mmCIF file with all atom_site columns, C-alpha atoms in Angstrom:
data_model
loop_
_atom_site.group_PDB
_atom_site.id
_atom_site.type_symbol
_atom_site.label_atom_id
_atom_site.label_alt_id
_atom_site.label_comp_id
_atom_site.label_asym_id
_atom_site.label_entity_id
_atom_site.label_seq_id
_atom_site.pdbx_PDB_ins_code
_atom_site.Cartn_x
_atom_site.Cartn_y
_atom_site.Cartn_z
_atom_site.occupancy
_atom_site.B_iso_or_equiv
_atom_site.pdbx_formal_charge
_atom_site.auth_seq_id
_atom_site.auth_comp_id
_atom_site.auth_asym_id
_atom_site.auth_atom_id
_atom_site.pdbx_PDB_model_num
ATOM 1   C CA . LEU L 1 1   ? 65.972 83.046  39.716 1.00 0.00 ? 1   LEU L CA 1
ATOM 2   C CA . VAL L 1 2   ? 65.694 86.533  37.453 1.00 0.00 ? 2   VAL L CA 1
ATOM 3   C CA . ALA L 1 3   ? 68.057 84.598  35.104 1.00 0.00 ? 3   ALA L CA 1
ATOM 4   C CA . SER L 1 4   ? 65.988 81.580  34.489 1.00 0.00 ? 4   SER L CA 1
ATOM 5   C CA . GLY L 1 5   ? 62.769 84.618  33.396 1.00 0.00 ? 5   GLY L CA 1
ATOM 6   C CA . TYR L 1 6   ? 60.667 84.032  36.534 1.00 0.00 ? 6   TYR L CA 1
ATOM 7   C CA . GLU L 1 7   ? 60.186 79.932  35.140 1.00 0.00 ? 7   GLU L CA 1
ATOM 8   C CA . GLN L 1 8   ? 59.511 79.226  38.896 1.00 0.00 ? 8   GLN L CA 1
ATOM 9   C CA . LEU L 1 9   ? 56.626 81.677  39.307 1.00 0.00 ? 9   LEU L CA 1
ATOM 10  C CA . GLN L 1 10  ? 55.200 81.614  35.712 1.00 0.00 ? 10  GLN L CA 1
ATOM 11  C CA . GLY L 1 11  ? 51.133 81.533  35.948 1.00 0.00 ? 11  GLY L CA 1
ATOM 12  C CA . GLN L 1 12  ? 51.278 81.535  39.409 1.00 0.00 ? 12  GLN L CA 1
ATOM 13  C CA . ARG L 1 13  ? 49.787 84.711  42.200 1.00 0.00 ? 13  ARG L CA 1
ATOM 14  C CA . VAL L 1 14  ? 52.675 85.010  44.443 1.00 0.00 ? 14  VAL L CA 1
ATOM 15  C CA . GLY L 1 15  ? 53.385 86.367  47.908 1.00 0.00 ? 15  GLY L CA 1
ATOM 16  C CA . VAL L 1 16  ? 56.955 86.897  49.002 1.00 0.00 ? 16  VAL L CA 1
ATOM 17  C CA . VAL L 1 17  ? 58.000 85.882  52.698 1.00 0.00 ? 17  VAL L CA 1
ATOM 18  C CA . THR L 1 18  ? 60.836 88.130  52.722 1.00 0.00 ? 18  THR L CA 1
ATOM 19  C CA . ASN L 1 19  ? 63.254 90.556  55.339 1.00 0.00 ? 19  ASN L CA 1
ATOM 20  C CA . PRO L 1 20  ? 65.651 93.590  54.358 1.00 0.00 ? 20  PRO L CA 1
ATOM 21  C CA . THR L 1 21  ? 67.959 90.781  53.651 1.00 0.00 ? 21  THR L CA 1
ATOM 22  C CA . GLY L 1 22  ? 65.895 89.918  50.656 1.00 0.00 ? 22  GLY L CA 1
ATOM 23  C CA . VAL L 1 23  ? 68.450 92.052  48.460 1.00 0.00 ? 23  VAL L CA 1
ATOM 24  C CA . THR L 1 24  ? 70.245 91.135  44.854 1.00 0.00 ? 24  THR L CA 1
ATOM 25  C CA . ARG L 1 25  ? 73.586 92.097  44.403 1.00 0.00 ? 25  ARG L CA 1
ATOM 26  C CA . ASP L 1 26  ? 73.292 95.890  43.679 1.00 0.00 ? 26  ASP L CA 1
ATOM 27  C CA . VAL L 1 27  ? 70.972 96.272  46.997 1.00 0.00 ? 27  VAL L CA 1
ATOM 28  C CA . ARG L 1 28  ? 67.620 96.246  45.496 1.00 0.00 ? 28  ARG L CA 1
ATOM 29  C CA . HIS L 1 29  ? 64.765 94.322  47.403 1.00 0.00 ? 29  HIS L CA 1
ATOM 30  C CA . ILE L 1 30  ? 63.718 91.424  45.708 1.00 0.00 ? 30  ILE L CA 1
ATOM 31  C CA . VAL L 1 31  ? 60.216 92.681  46.063 1.00 0.00 ? 31  VAL L CA 1
ATOM 32  C CA . ASP L 1 32  ? 60.795 96.164  44.769 1.00 0.00 ? 32  ASP L CA 1
ATOM 33  C CA . VAL L 1 33  ? 62.208 94.133  41.976 1.00 0.00 ? 33  VAL L CA 1
ATOM 34  C CA . MET L 1 34  ? 59.621 91.545  41.004 1.00 0.00 ? 34  MET L CA 1
ATOM 35  C CA . HIS L 1 35  ? 56.964 94.314  41.757 1.00 0.00 ? 35  HIS L CA 1
ATOM 36  C CA . ALA L 1 36  ? 58.335 96.639  38.795 1.00 0.00 ? 36  ALA L CA 1
ATOM 37  C CA . ASP L 1 37  ? 58.444 93.420  36.780 1.00 0.00 ? 37  ASP L CA 1
ATOM 38  C CA . GLU L 1 38  ? 55.616 92.885  34.519 1.00 0.00 ? 38  GLU L CA 1
ATOM 39  C CA . ARG L 1 39  ? 56.709 88.823  34.555 1.00 0.00 ? 39  ARG L CA 1
ATOM 40  C CA . VAL L 1 40  ? 56.219 88.856  38.292 1.00 0.00 ? 40  VAL L CA 1
ATOM 41  C CA . ASN L 1 41  ? 52.371 88.771  39.459 1.00 0.00 ? 41  ASN L CA 1
ATOM 42  C CA . LEU L 1 42  ? 53.004 89.801  42.578 1.00 0.00 ? 42  LEU L CA 1
ATOM 43  C CA . GLY L 1 43  ? 50.569 90.004  45.032 1.00 0.00 ? 43  GLY L CA 1
ATOM 44  C CA . ALA L 1 44  ? 51.064 89.895  49.011 1.00 0.00 ? 44  ALA L CA 1
ATOM 45  C CA . VAL L 1 45  ? 54.442 90.213  51.069 1.00 0.00 ? 45  VAL L CA 1
ATOM 46  C CA . PHE L 1 46  ? 54.636 88.717  54.499 1.00 0.00 ? 46  PHE L CA 1
ATOM 47  C CA . GLY L 1 47  ? 56.722 90.048  56.865 1.00 0.00 ? 47  GLY L CA 1
ATOM 48  C CA . PRO L 1 48  ? 58.501 87.293  59.697 1.00 0.00 ? 48  PRO L CA 1
ATOM 49  C CA . GLU L 1 49  ? 60.514 89.182  63.245 1.00 0.00 ? 49  GLU L CA 1
ATOM 50  C CA . HIS L 1 50  ? 61.581 92.867  63.277 1.00 0.00 ? 50  HIS L CA 1
ATOM 51  C CA . GLY L 1 51  ? 59.082 92.705  59.915 1.00 0.00 ? 51  GLY L CA 1
ATOM 52  C CA . PHE L 1 52  ? 58.962 93.070  56.267 1.00 0.00 ? 52  PHE L CA 1
ATOM 53  C CA . ARG L 1 53  ? 60.766 96.563  55.886 1.00 0.00 ? 53  ARG L CA 1
ATOM 54  C CA . GLY L 1 54  ? 63.075 95.938  59.359 1.00 0.00 ? 54  GLY L CA 1
ATOM 55  C CA . THR L 1 55  ? 61.712 97.984  61.872 1.00 0.00 ? 55  THR L CA 1
ATOM 56  C CA . ALA L 1 56  ? 60.660 96.240  64.556 1.00 0.00 ? 56  ALA L CA 1
ATOM 57  C CA . GLN L 1 57  ? 63.208 95.397  67.331 1.00 0.00 ? 57  GLN L CA 1
ATOM 58  C CA . ALA L 1 58  ? 63.277 91.412  68.467 1.00 0.00 ? 58  ALA L CA 1
ATOM 59  C CA . GLY L 1 59  ? 60.450 90.031  69.755 1.00 0.00 ? 59  GLY L CA 1
ATOM 60  C CA . GLY L 1 60  ? 58.512 92.326  67.449 1.00 0.00 ? 60  GLY L CA 1
ATOM 61  C CA . SER L 1 61  ? 56.562 92.932  64.015 1.00 0.00 ? 61  SER L CA 1
ATOM 62  C CA . GLU L 1 62  ? 55.594 95.352  61.731 1.00 0.00 ? 62  GLU L CA 1
ATOM 63  C CA . GLY L 1 63  ? 51.870 94.317  61.522 1.00 0.00 ? 63  GLY L CA 1
ATOM 64  C CA . ARG L 1 64  ? 49.431 94.415  58.947 1.00 0.00 ? 64  ARG L CA 1
ATOM 65  C CA . TYR L 1 65  ? 49.496 97.647  56.262 1.00 0.00 ? 65  TYR L CA 1
ATOM 66  C CA . ASP L 1 66  ? 49.902 98.193  53.166 1.00 0.00 ? 66  ASP L CA 1
ATOM 67  C CA . ASP L 1 67  ? 53.684 99.139  51.731 1.00 0.00 ? 67  ASP L CA 1
ATOM 68  C CA . PRO L 1 68  ? 54.378 102.764 51.392 1.00 0.00 ? 68  PRO L CA 1
ATOM 69  C CA . ALA L 1 69  ? 56.696 102.305 48.569 1.00 0.00 ? 69  ALA L CA 1
ATOM 70  C CA . THR L 1 70  ? 54.733 99.801  46.288 1.00 0.00 ? 70  THR L CA 1
ATOM 71  C CA . GLY L 1 71  ? 51.037 99.517  47.930 1.00 0.00 ? 71  GLY L CA 1
ATOM 72  C CA . LEU L 1 72  ? 51.084 95.946  48.214 1.00 0.00 ? 72  LEU L CA 1
ATOM 73  C CA . PRO L 1 73  ? 49.482 94.368  51.283 1.00 0.00 ? 73  PRO L CA 1
ATOM 74  C CA . VAL L 1 74  ? 51.673 93.128  54.134 1.00 0.00 ? 74  VAL L CA 1
ATOM 75  C CA . TYR L 1 75  ? 50.937 90.367  56.423 1.00 0.00 ? 75  TYR L CA 1
ATOM 76  C CA . ASP L 1 76  ? 52.738 89.614  60.020 1.00 0.00 ? 76  ASP L CA 1
ATOM 77  C CA . THR L 1 77  ? 53.655 86.895  60.223 1.00 0.00 ? 77  THR L CA 1
ATOM 78  C CA . TYR L 1 78  ? 55.664 86.780  63.452 1.00 0.00 ? 78  TYR L CA 1
ATOM 79  C CA . LEU L 1 79  ? 54.102 83.922  66.186 1.00 0.00 ? 79  LEU L CA 1
ATOM 80  C CA . LYS L 1 80  ? 52.123 82.639  63.575 1.00 0.00 ? 80  LYS L CA 1
ATOM 81  C CA . SER L 1 81  ? 51.704 79.011  63.100 1.00 0.00 ? 81  SER L CA 1
ATOM 82  C CA . GLY L 1 82  ? 49.638 75.303  61.799 1.00 0.00 ? 82  GLY L CA 1
ATOM 83  C CA . ARG L 1 83  ? 45.826 77.163  60.777 1.00 0.00 ? 83  ARG L CA 1
ATOM 84  C CA . PRO L 1 84  ? 46.096 80.505  61.912 1.00 0.00 ? 84  PRO L CA 1
ATOM 85  C CA . LEU L 1 85  ? 49.126 81.189  59.105 1.00 0.00 ? 85  LEU L CA 1
ATOM 86  C CA . ALA L 1 86  ? 47.722 78.494  56.565 1.00 0.00 ? 86  ALA L CA 1
ATOM 87  C CA . ASP L 1 87  ? 44.325 81.391  56.867 1.00 0.00 ? 87  ASP L CA 1
ATOM 88  C CA . ILE L 1 88  ? 46.656 84.202  56.347 1.00 0.00 ? 88  ILE L CA 1
ATOM 89  C CA . PHE L 1 89  ? 48.216 82.727  53.275 1.00 0.00 ? 89  PHE L CA 1
ATOM 90  C CA . THR L 1 90  ? 44.606 81.909  52.042 1.00 0.00 ? 90  THR L CA 1
ATOM 91  C CA . ALA L 1 91  ? 43.227 85.316  52.814 1.00 0.00 ? 91  ALA L CA 1
ATOM 92  C CA . SER L 1 92  ? 45.821 86.541  50.511 1.00 0.00 ? 92  SER L CA 1
ATOM 93  C CA . ALA L 1 93  ? 45.069 84.856  47.478 1.00 0.00 ? 93  ALA L CA 1
ATOM 94  C CA . VAL L 1 94  ? 47.927 83.866  46.781 1.00 0.00 ? 94  VAL L CA 1
ATOM 95  C CA . ASP L 1 95  ? 49.195 80.479  44.760 1.00 0.00 ? 95  ASP L CA 1
ATOM 96  C CA . THR L 1 96  ? 52.540 80.232  45.212 1.00 0.00 ? 96  THR L CA 1
ATOM 97  C CA . VAL L 1 97  ? 54.622 81.465  48.837 1.00 0.00 ? 97  VAL L CA 1
ATOM 98  C CA . VAL L 1 98  ? 58.229 82.353  48.146 1.00 0.00 ? 98  VAL L CA 1
ATOM 99  C CA . PHE L 1 99  ? 60.596 82.065  50.809 1.00 0.00 ? 99  PHE L CA 1
ATOM 100 C CA . ASP L 1 100 ? 64.054 84.765  50.533 1.00 0.00 ? 100 ASP L CA 1
ATOM 101 C CA . ILE L 1 101 ? 65.523 85.666  53.889 1.00 0.00 ? 101 ILE L CA 1
ATOM 102 C CA . GLN L 1 102 ? 69.815 85.388  55.068 1.00 0.00 ? 102 GLN L CA 1
ATOM 103 C CA . ASP L 1 103 ? 69.838 82.916  57.712 1.00 0.00 ? 103 ASP L CA 1
ATOM 104 C CA . VAL L 1 104 ? 73.133 83.226  60.219 1.00 0.00 ? 104 VAL L CA 1
ATOM 105 C CA . GLY L 1 105 ? 73.543 79.334  60.904 1.00 0.00 ? 105 GLY L CA 1
ATOM 106 C CA . ALA L 1 106 ? 72.395 78.426  64.236 1.00 0.00 ? 106 ALA L CA 1
ATOM 107 C CA . ARG L 1 107 ? 69.243 76.730  65.222 1.00 0.00 ? 107 ARG L CA 1
ATOM 108 C CA . PHE L 1 108 ? 68.402 79.558  67.561 1.00 0.00 ? 108 PHE L CA 1
ATOM 109 C CA . TYR L 1 109 ? 67.798 81.880  65.254 1.00 0.00 ? 109 TYR L CA 1
ATOM 110 C CA . THR L 1 110 ? 63.968 82.575  63.807 1.00 0.00 ? 110 THR L CA 1
ATOM 111 C CA . TYR L 1 111 ? 63.942 82.599  60.380 1.00 0.00 ? 111 TYR L CA 1
ATOM 112 C CA . ILE L 1 112 ? 64.570 78.974  59.653 1.00 0.00 ? 112 ILE L CA 1
ATOM 113 C CA . TRP L 1 113 ? 61.376 78.244  61.946 1.00 0.00 ? 113 TRP L CA 1
ATOM 114 C CA . THR L 1 114 ? 59.951 81.075  60.460 1.00 0.00 ? 114 THR L CA 1
ATOM 115 C CA . LEU L 1 115 ? 60.685 78.993  56.901 1.00 0.00 ? 115 LEU L CA 1
ATOM 116 C CA . TYR L 1 116 ? 59.165 75.603  58.606 1.00 0.00 ? 116 TYR L CA 1
ATOM 117 C CA . ASP L 1 117 ? 55.951 76.762  60.130 1.00 0.00 ? 117 ASP L CA 1
ATOM 118 C CA . CYS L 1 118 ? 55.814 78.895  56.331 1.00 0.00 ? 118 CYS L CA 1
ATOM 119 C CA . MET L 1 119 ? 55.771 75.286  54.373 1.00 0.00 ? 119 MET L CA 1
ATOM 120 C CA . GLU L 1 120 ? 53.350 73.671  56.860 1.00 0.00 ? 120 GLU L CA 1
ATOM 121 C CA . ALA L 1 121 ? 50.900 76.545  56.732 1.00 0.00 ? 121 ALA L CA 1
ATOM 122 C CA . ALA L 1 122 ? 51.358 76.720  52.914 1.00 0.00 ? 122 ALA L CA 1
ATOM 123 C CA . GLN L 1 123 ? 50.635 72.814  53.241 1.00 0.00 ? 123 GLN L CA 1
ATOM 124 C CA . LEU L 1 124 ? 47.616 73.341  54.739 1.00 0.00 ? 124 LEU L CA 1
ATOM 125 C CA . ALA L 1 125 ? 46.789 76.515  52.634 1.00 0.00 ? 125 ALA L CA 1
ATOM 126 C CA . GLY L 1 126 ? 46.896 73.825  49.301 1.00 0.00 ? 126 GLY L CA 1
ATOM 127 C CA . LYS L 1 127 ? 49.812 76.378  48.465 1.00 0.00 ? 127 LYS L CA 1
ATOM 128 C CA . ARG L 1 128 ? 53.029 75.822  46.284 1.00 0.00 ? 128 ARG L CA 1
ATOM 129 C CA . PHE L 1 129 ? 56.174 76.765  48.102 1.00 0.00 ? 129 PHE L CA 1
ATOM 130 C CA . VAL L 1 130 ? 59.634 78.262  46.599 1.00 0.00 ? 130 VAL L CA 1
ATOM 131 C CA . VAL L 1 131 ? 62.977 78.901  48.421 1.00 0.00 ? 131 VAL L CA 1
ATOM 132 C CA . LEU L 1 132 ? 65.778 81.065  46.645 1.00 0.00 ? 132 LEU L CA 1
ATOM 133 C CA . ASP L 1 133 ? 69.214 80.007  48.087 1.00 0.00 ? 133 ASP L CA 1
ATOM 134 C CA . ARG L 1 134 ? 71.197 81.922  50.197 1.00 0.00 ? 134 ARG L CA 1
ATOM 135 C CA . PRO L 1 135 ? 75.129 81.274  51.289 1.00 0.00 ? 135 PRO L CA 1
ATOM 136 C CA . ASN L 1 136 ? 75.021 79.579  55.273 1.00 0.00 ? 136 ASN L CA 1
ATOM 137 C CA . PRO L 1 137 ? 77.902 82.789  56.724 1.00 0.00 ? 137 PRO L CA 1
ATOM 138 C CA . VAL L 1 138 ? 79.638 80.967  59.056 1.00 0.00 ? 138 VAL L CA 1
ATOM 139 C CA . THR L 1 139 ? 80.075 77.754  56.260 1.00 0.00 ? 139 THR L CA 1
ATOM 140 C CA . GLY L 1 140 ? 78.497 74.843  55.654 1.00 0.00 ? 140 GLY L CA 1
ATOM 141 C CA . ARG L 1 141 ? 81.863 72.061  56.390 1.00 0.00 ? 141 ARG L CA 1
ATOM 142 C CA . THR L 1 142 ? 79.871 70.605  58.861 1.00 0.00 ? 142 THR L CA 1
ATOM 143 C CA . ALA L 1 143 ? 77.285 70.137  61.488 1.00 0.00 ? 143 ALA L CA 1
ATOM 144 C CA . ARG L 1 144 ? 78.222 71.370  65.372 1.00 0.00 ? 144 ARG L CA 1
ATOM 145 C CA . GLY L 1 145 ? 77.642 71.192  68.283 1.00 0.00 ? 145 GLY L CA 1
ATOM 146 C CA . PRO L 1 146 ? 74.433 69.729  70.353 1.00 0.00 ? 146 PRO L CA 1
ATOM 147 C CA . VAL L 1 147 ? 71.158 68.449  68.643 1.00 0.00 ? 147 VAL L CA 1
ATOM 148 C CA . LEU L 1 148 ? 68.155 69.715  70.153 1.00 0.00 ? 148 LEU L CA 1
ATOM 149 C CA . HIS L 1 149 ? 65.757 67.555  72.279 1.00 0.00 ? 149 HIS L CA 1
ATOM 150 C CA . ARG L 1 150 ? 62.064 67.084  70.960 1.00 0.00 ? 150 ARG L CA 1
ATOM 151 C CA . GLU L 1 151 ? 60.642 67.488  74.081 1.00 0.00 ? 151 GLU L CA 1
ATOM 152 C CA . PHE L 1 152 ? 62.386 71.355  74.538 1.00 0.00 ? 152 PHE L CA 1
ATOM 153 C CA . ALA L 1 153 ? 60.830 72.512  71.327 1.00 0.00 ? 153 ALA L CA 1
ATOM 154 C CA . THR L 1 154 ? 60.189 76.472  70.718 1.00 0.00 ? 154 THR L CA 1
ATOM 155 C CA . PHE L 1 155 ? 60.299 78.680  68.078 1.00 0.00 ? 155 PHE L CA 1
ATOM 156 C CA . VAL L 1 156 ? 63.743 79.276  68.527 1.00 0.00 ? 156 VAL L CA 1
ATOM 157 C CA . GLY L 1 157 ? 64.144 75.224  67.536 1.00 0.00 ? 157 GLY L CA 1
ATOM 158 C CA . ARG L 1 158 ? 61.391 73.108  66.139 1.00 0.00 ? 158 ARG L CA 1
ATOM 159 C CA . GLN L 1 159 ? 62.836 69.852  65.413 1.00 0.00 ? 159 GLN L CA 1
ATOM 160 C CA . PRO L 1 160 ? 66.106 68.263  66.145 1.00 0.00 ? 160 PRO L CA 1
ATOM 161 C CA . ILE L 1 161 ? 68.590 69.868  63.993 1.00 0.00 ? 161 ILE L CA 1
ATOM 162 C CA . SER L 1 162 ? 72.222 71.078  65.544 1.00 0.00 ? 162 SER L CA 1
ATOM 163 C CA . GLN L 1 163 ? 73.213 73.827  66.968 1.00 0.00 ? 163 GLN L CA 1
ATOM 164 C CA . ALA L 1 164 ? 75.147 74.995  64.112 1.00 0.00 ? 164 ALA L CA 1
ATOM 165 C CA . HIS L 1 165 ? 73.493 73.395  61.263 1.00 0.00 ? 165 HIS L CA 1
ATOM 166 C CA . GLY L 1 166 ? 75.597 73.693  58.471 1.00 0.00 ? 166 GLY L CA 1
ATOM 167 C CA . MET L 1 167 ? 72.718 74.364  56.015 1.00 0.00 ? 167 MET L CA 1
ATOM 168 C CA . THR L 1 168 ? 71.736 76.611  53.762 1.00 0.00 ? 168 THR L CA 1
ATOM 169 C CA . VAL L 1 169 ? 67.970 77.765  53.816 1.00 0.00 ? 169 VAL L CA 1
ATOM 170 C CA . ALA L 1 170 ? 67.297 75.775  50.971 1.00 0.00 ? 170 ALA L CA 1
ATOM 171 C CA . GLU L 1 171 ? 69.099 72.385  52.561 1.00 0.00 ? 171 GLU L CA 1
ATOM 172 C CA . LEU L 1 172 ? 66.806 72.783  55.100 1.00 0.00 ? 172 LEU L CA 1
ATOM 173 C CA . ALA L 1 173 ? 63.505 73.022  53.244 1.00 0.00 ? 173 ALA L CA 1
ATOM 174 C CA . ARG L 1 174 ? 64.498 70.147  51.486 1.00 0.00 ? 174 ARG L CA 1
ATOM 175 C CA . LEU L 1 175 ? 65.147 68.388  55.125 1.00 0.00 ? 175 LEU L CA 1
ATOM 176 C CA . PHE L 1 176 ? 62.163 69.563  57.047 1.00 0.00 ? 176 PHE L CA 1
ATOM 177 C CA . ASN L 1 177 ? 60.217 68.804  53.743 1.00 0.00 ? 177 ASN L CA 1
ATOM 178 C CA . GLY L 1 178 ? 61.763 64.901  53.637 1.00 0.00 ? 178 GLY L CA 1
ATOM 179 C CA . GLU L 1 179 ? 61.734 64.571  57.545 1.00 0.00 ? 179 GLU L CA 1
ATOM 180 C CA . PHE L 1 180 ? 60.031 66.391  59.350 1.00 0.00 ? 180 PHE L CA 1
ATOM 181 C CA . LEU L 1 181 ? 56.550 68.243  58.008 1.00 0.00 ? 181 LEU L CA 1
ATOM 182 C CA . THR L 1 182 ? 53.857 65.512  58.358 1.00 0.00 ? 182 THR L CA 1
ATOM 183 C CA . THR L 1 183 ? 52.380 66.059  54.625 1.00 0.00 ? 183 THR L CA 1
ATOM 184 C CA . PRO L 1 184 ? 55.597 67.267  52.860 1.00 0.00 ? 184 PRO L CA 1
ATOM 185 C CA . VAL L 1 185 ? 54.521 70.586  50.739 1.00 0.00 ? 185 VAL L CA 1
ATOM 186 C CA . PRO L 1 186 ? 54.889 71.047  46.730 1.00 0.00 ? 186 PRO L CA 1
ATOM 187 C CA . LEU L 1 187 ? 58.500 72.976  46.481 1.00 0.00 ? 187 LEU L CA 1
ATOM 188 C CA . ASP L 1 188 ? 61.094 74.362  44.335 1.00 0.00 ? 188 ASP L CA 1
ATOM 189 C CA . THR L 1 189 ? 64.415 75.766  45.402 1.00 0.00 ? 189 THR L CA 1
ATOM 190 C CA . VAL L 1 190 ? 66.305 78.641  43.524 1.00 0.00 ? 190 VAL L CA 1
ATOM 191 C CA . LEU L 1 191 ? 70.002 77.163  44.295 1.00 0.00 ? 191 LEU L CA 1
ATOM 192 C CA . MET L 1 192 ? 73.476 79.006  43.960 1.00 0.00 ? 192 MET L CA 1
ATOM 193 C CA . THR L 1 193 ? 75.878 79.263  42.032 1.00 0.00 ? 193 THR L CA 1
ATOM 194 C CA . GLY L 1 194 ? 79.750 79.258  43.004 1.00 0.00 ? 194 GLY L CA 1
ATOM 195 C CA . TRP L 1 195 ? 79.611 79.028  46.510 1.00 0.00 ? 195 TRP L CA 1
ATOM 196 C CA . ARG L 1 196 ? 82.416 77.002  48.399 1.00 0.00 ? 196 ARG L CA 1
ATOM 197 C CA . ARG L 1 197 ? 80.610 75.186  51.162 1.00 0.00 ? 197 ARG L CA 1
ATOM 198 C CA . SER L 1 198 ? 84.501 75.712  53.396 1.00 0.00 ? 198 SER L CA 1
ATOM 199 C CA . GLU L 1 199 ? 84.124 79.635  53.145 1.00 0.00 ? 199 GLU L CA 1
ATOM 200 C CA . PHE L 1 200 ? 82.837 82.272  55.151 1.00 0.00 ? 200 PHE L CA 1
ATOM 201 C CA . TYR L 1 201 ? 80.602 85.370  54.060 1.00 0.00 ? 201 TYR L CA 1
ATOM 202 C CA . ASP L 1 202 ? 83.852 87.807  53.699 1.00 0.00 ? 202 ASP L CA 1
ATOM 203 C CA . ALA L 1 203 ? 85.459 85.763  50.871 1.00 0.00 ? 203 ALA L CA 1
ATOM 204 C CA . TRP L 1 204 ? 81.931 86.625  48.598 1.00 0.00 ? 204 TRP L CA 1
ATOM 205 C CA . ASP L 1 205 ? 81.507 89.966  46.854 1.00 0.00 ? 205 ASP L CA 1
ATOM 206 C CA . LEU L 1 206 ? 78.013 90.206  48.540 1.00 0.00 ? 206 LEU L CA 1
ATOM 207 C CA . PRO L 1 207 ? 76.550 92.381  50.380 1.00 0.00 ? 207 PRO L CA 1
ATOM 208 C CA . TRP L 1 208 ? 75.419 92.173  54.456 1.00 0.00 ? 208 TRP L CA 1
ATOM 209 C CA . VAL L 1 209 ? 72.426 93.328  55.276 1.00 0.00 ? 209 VAL L CA 1
ATOM 210 C CA . PRO L 1 210 ? 71.659 92.661  58.610 1.00 0.00 ? 210 PRO L CA 1
ATOM 211 C CA . PRO L 1 211 ? 69.326 89.935  59.164 1.00 0.00 ? 211 PRO L CA 1
ATOM 212 C CA . SER L 1 212 ? 67.862 91.970  62.383 1.00 0.00 ? 212 SER L CA 1
ATOM 213 C CA . PRO L 1 213 ? 69.016 95.169  64.268 1.00 0.00 ? 213 PRO L CA 1
ATOM 214 C CA . ASN L 1 214 ? 71.722 93.054  66.262 1.00 0.00 ? 214 ASN L CA 1
ATOM 215 C CA . MET L 1 215 ? 73.135 90.767  63.818 1.00 0.00 ? 215 MET L CA 1
ATOM 216 C CA . PRO L 1 216 ? 75.279 93.974  62.195 1.00 0.00 ? 216 PRO L CA 1
ATOM 217 C CA . THR L 1 217 ? 78.016 91.928  60.660 1.00 0.00 ? 217 THR L CA 1
ATOM 218 C CA . PRO L 1 218 ? 78.994 88.297  59.329 1.00 0.00 ? 218 PRO L CA 1
ATOM 219 C CA . ASP L 1 219 ? 81.496 88.170  62.298 1.00 0.00 ? 219 ASP L CA 1
ATOM 220 C CA . THR L 1 220 ? 78.059 88.840  64.481 1.00 0.00 ? 220 THR L CA 1
ATOM 221 C CA . ALA L 1 221 ? 77.138 85.438  62.623 1.00 0.00 ? 221 ALA L CA 1
ATOM 222 C CA . LEU L 1 222 ? 80.237 83.421  63.808 1.00 0.00 ? 222 LEU L CA 1
ATOM 223 C CA . VAL L 1 223 ? 79.719 84.442  67.374 1.00 0.00 ? 223 VAL L CA 1
ATOM 224 C CA . TYR L 1 224 ? 76.249 83.991  67.629 1.00 0.00 ? 224 TYR L CA 1
#
């Protein structure tokens, strides 16, 4: 995204759905980087489960506050979907919602369903949606395990995908938009370079930031 000069965000007021995993290779947070760059009109941050800065435990969030580091308004998206979440996007006055969170490759990890809910809400609110891709830490070789039955859909499984889905967040976003959302959202994805689907996370020279307090290492993602 930076290499393109933020091409996908030009002329847009931007809000970012992210958490502590939204970092550059030198472990600077995307929100701090974008806030300091005059090429980006960054107007809001949206925090998922555990919060934007990651201070909340499982089943918790940080609520609505102003980020001390940037002064940006931080909105709480946890357990919000549909029209209530669309209303938050509307209240933030952003034009484009950017999603940047490291997934762990399992259907029942909530961040991919935060992605789904945010895509649906962005469509309802008339916003663009941009997904910044990150590797699947347990490989993208194949999908494995049982597929969710729709009658058991919850926040840890909105749609019928397999237990180990074998996709990246950008691939999931394209699947959600093409197959599951009633009305697609205007979607753009910023893809990775150099990722090989057969490799686990420890094969890459990338920092591991725990996506949640109880996911401390890539090995945890594999066990999960």
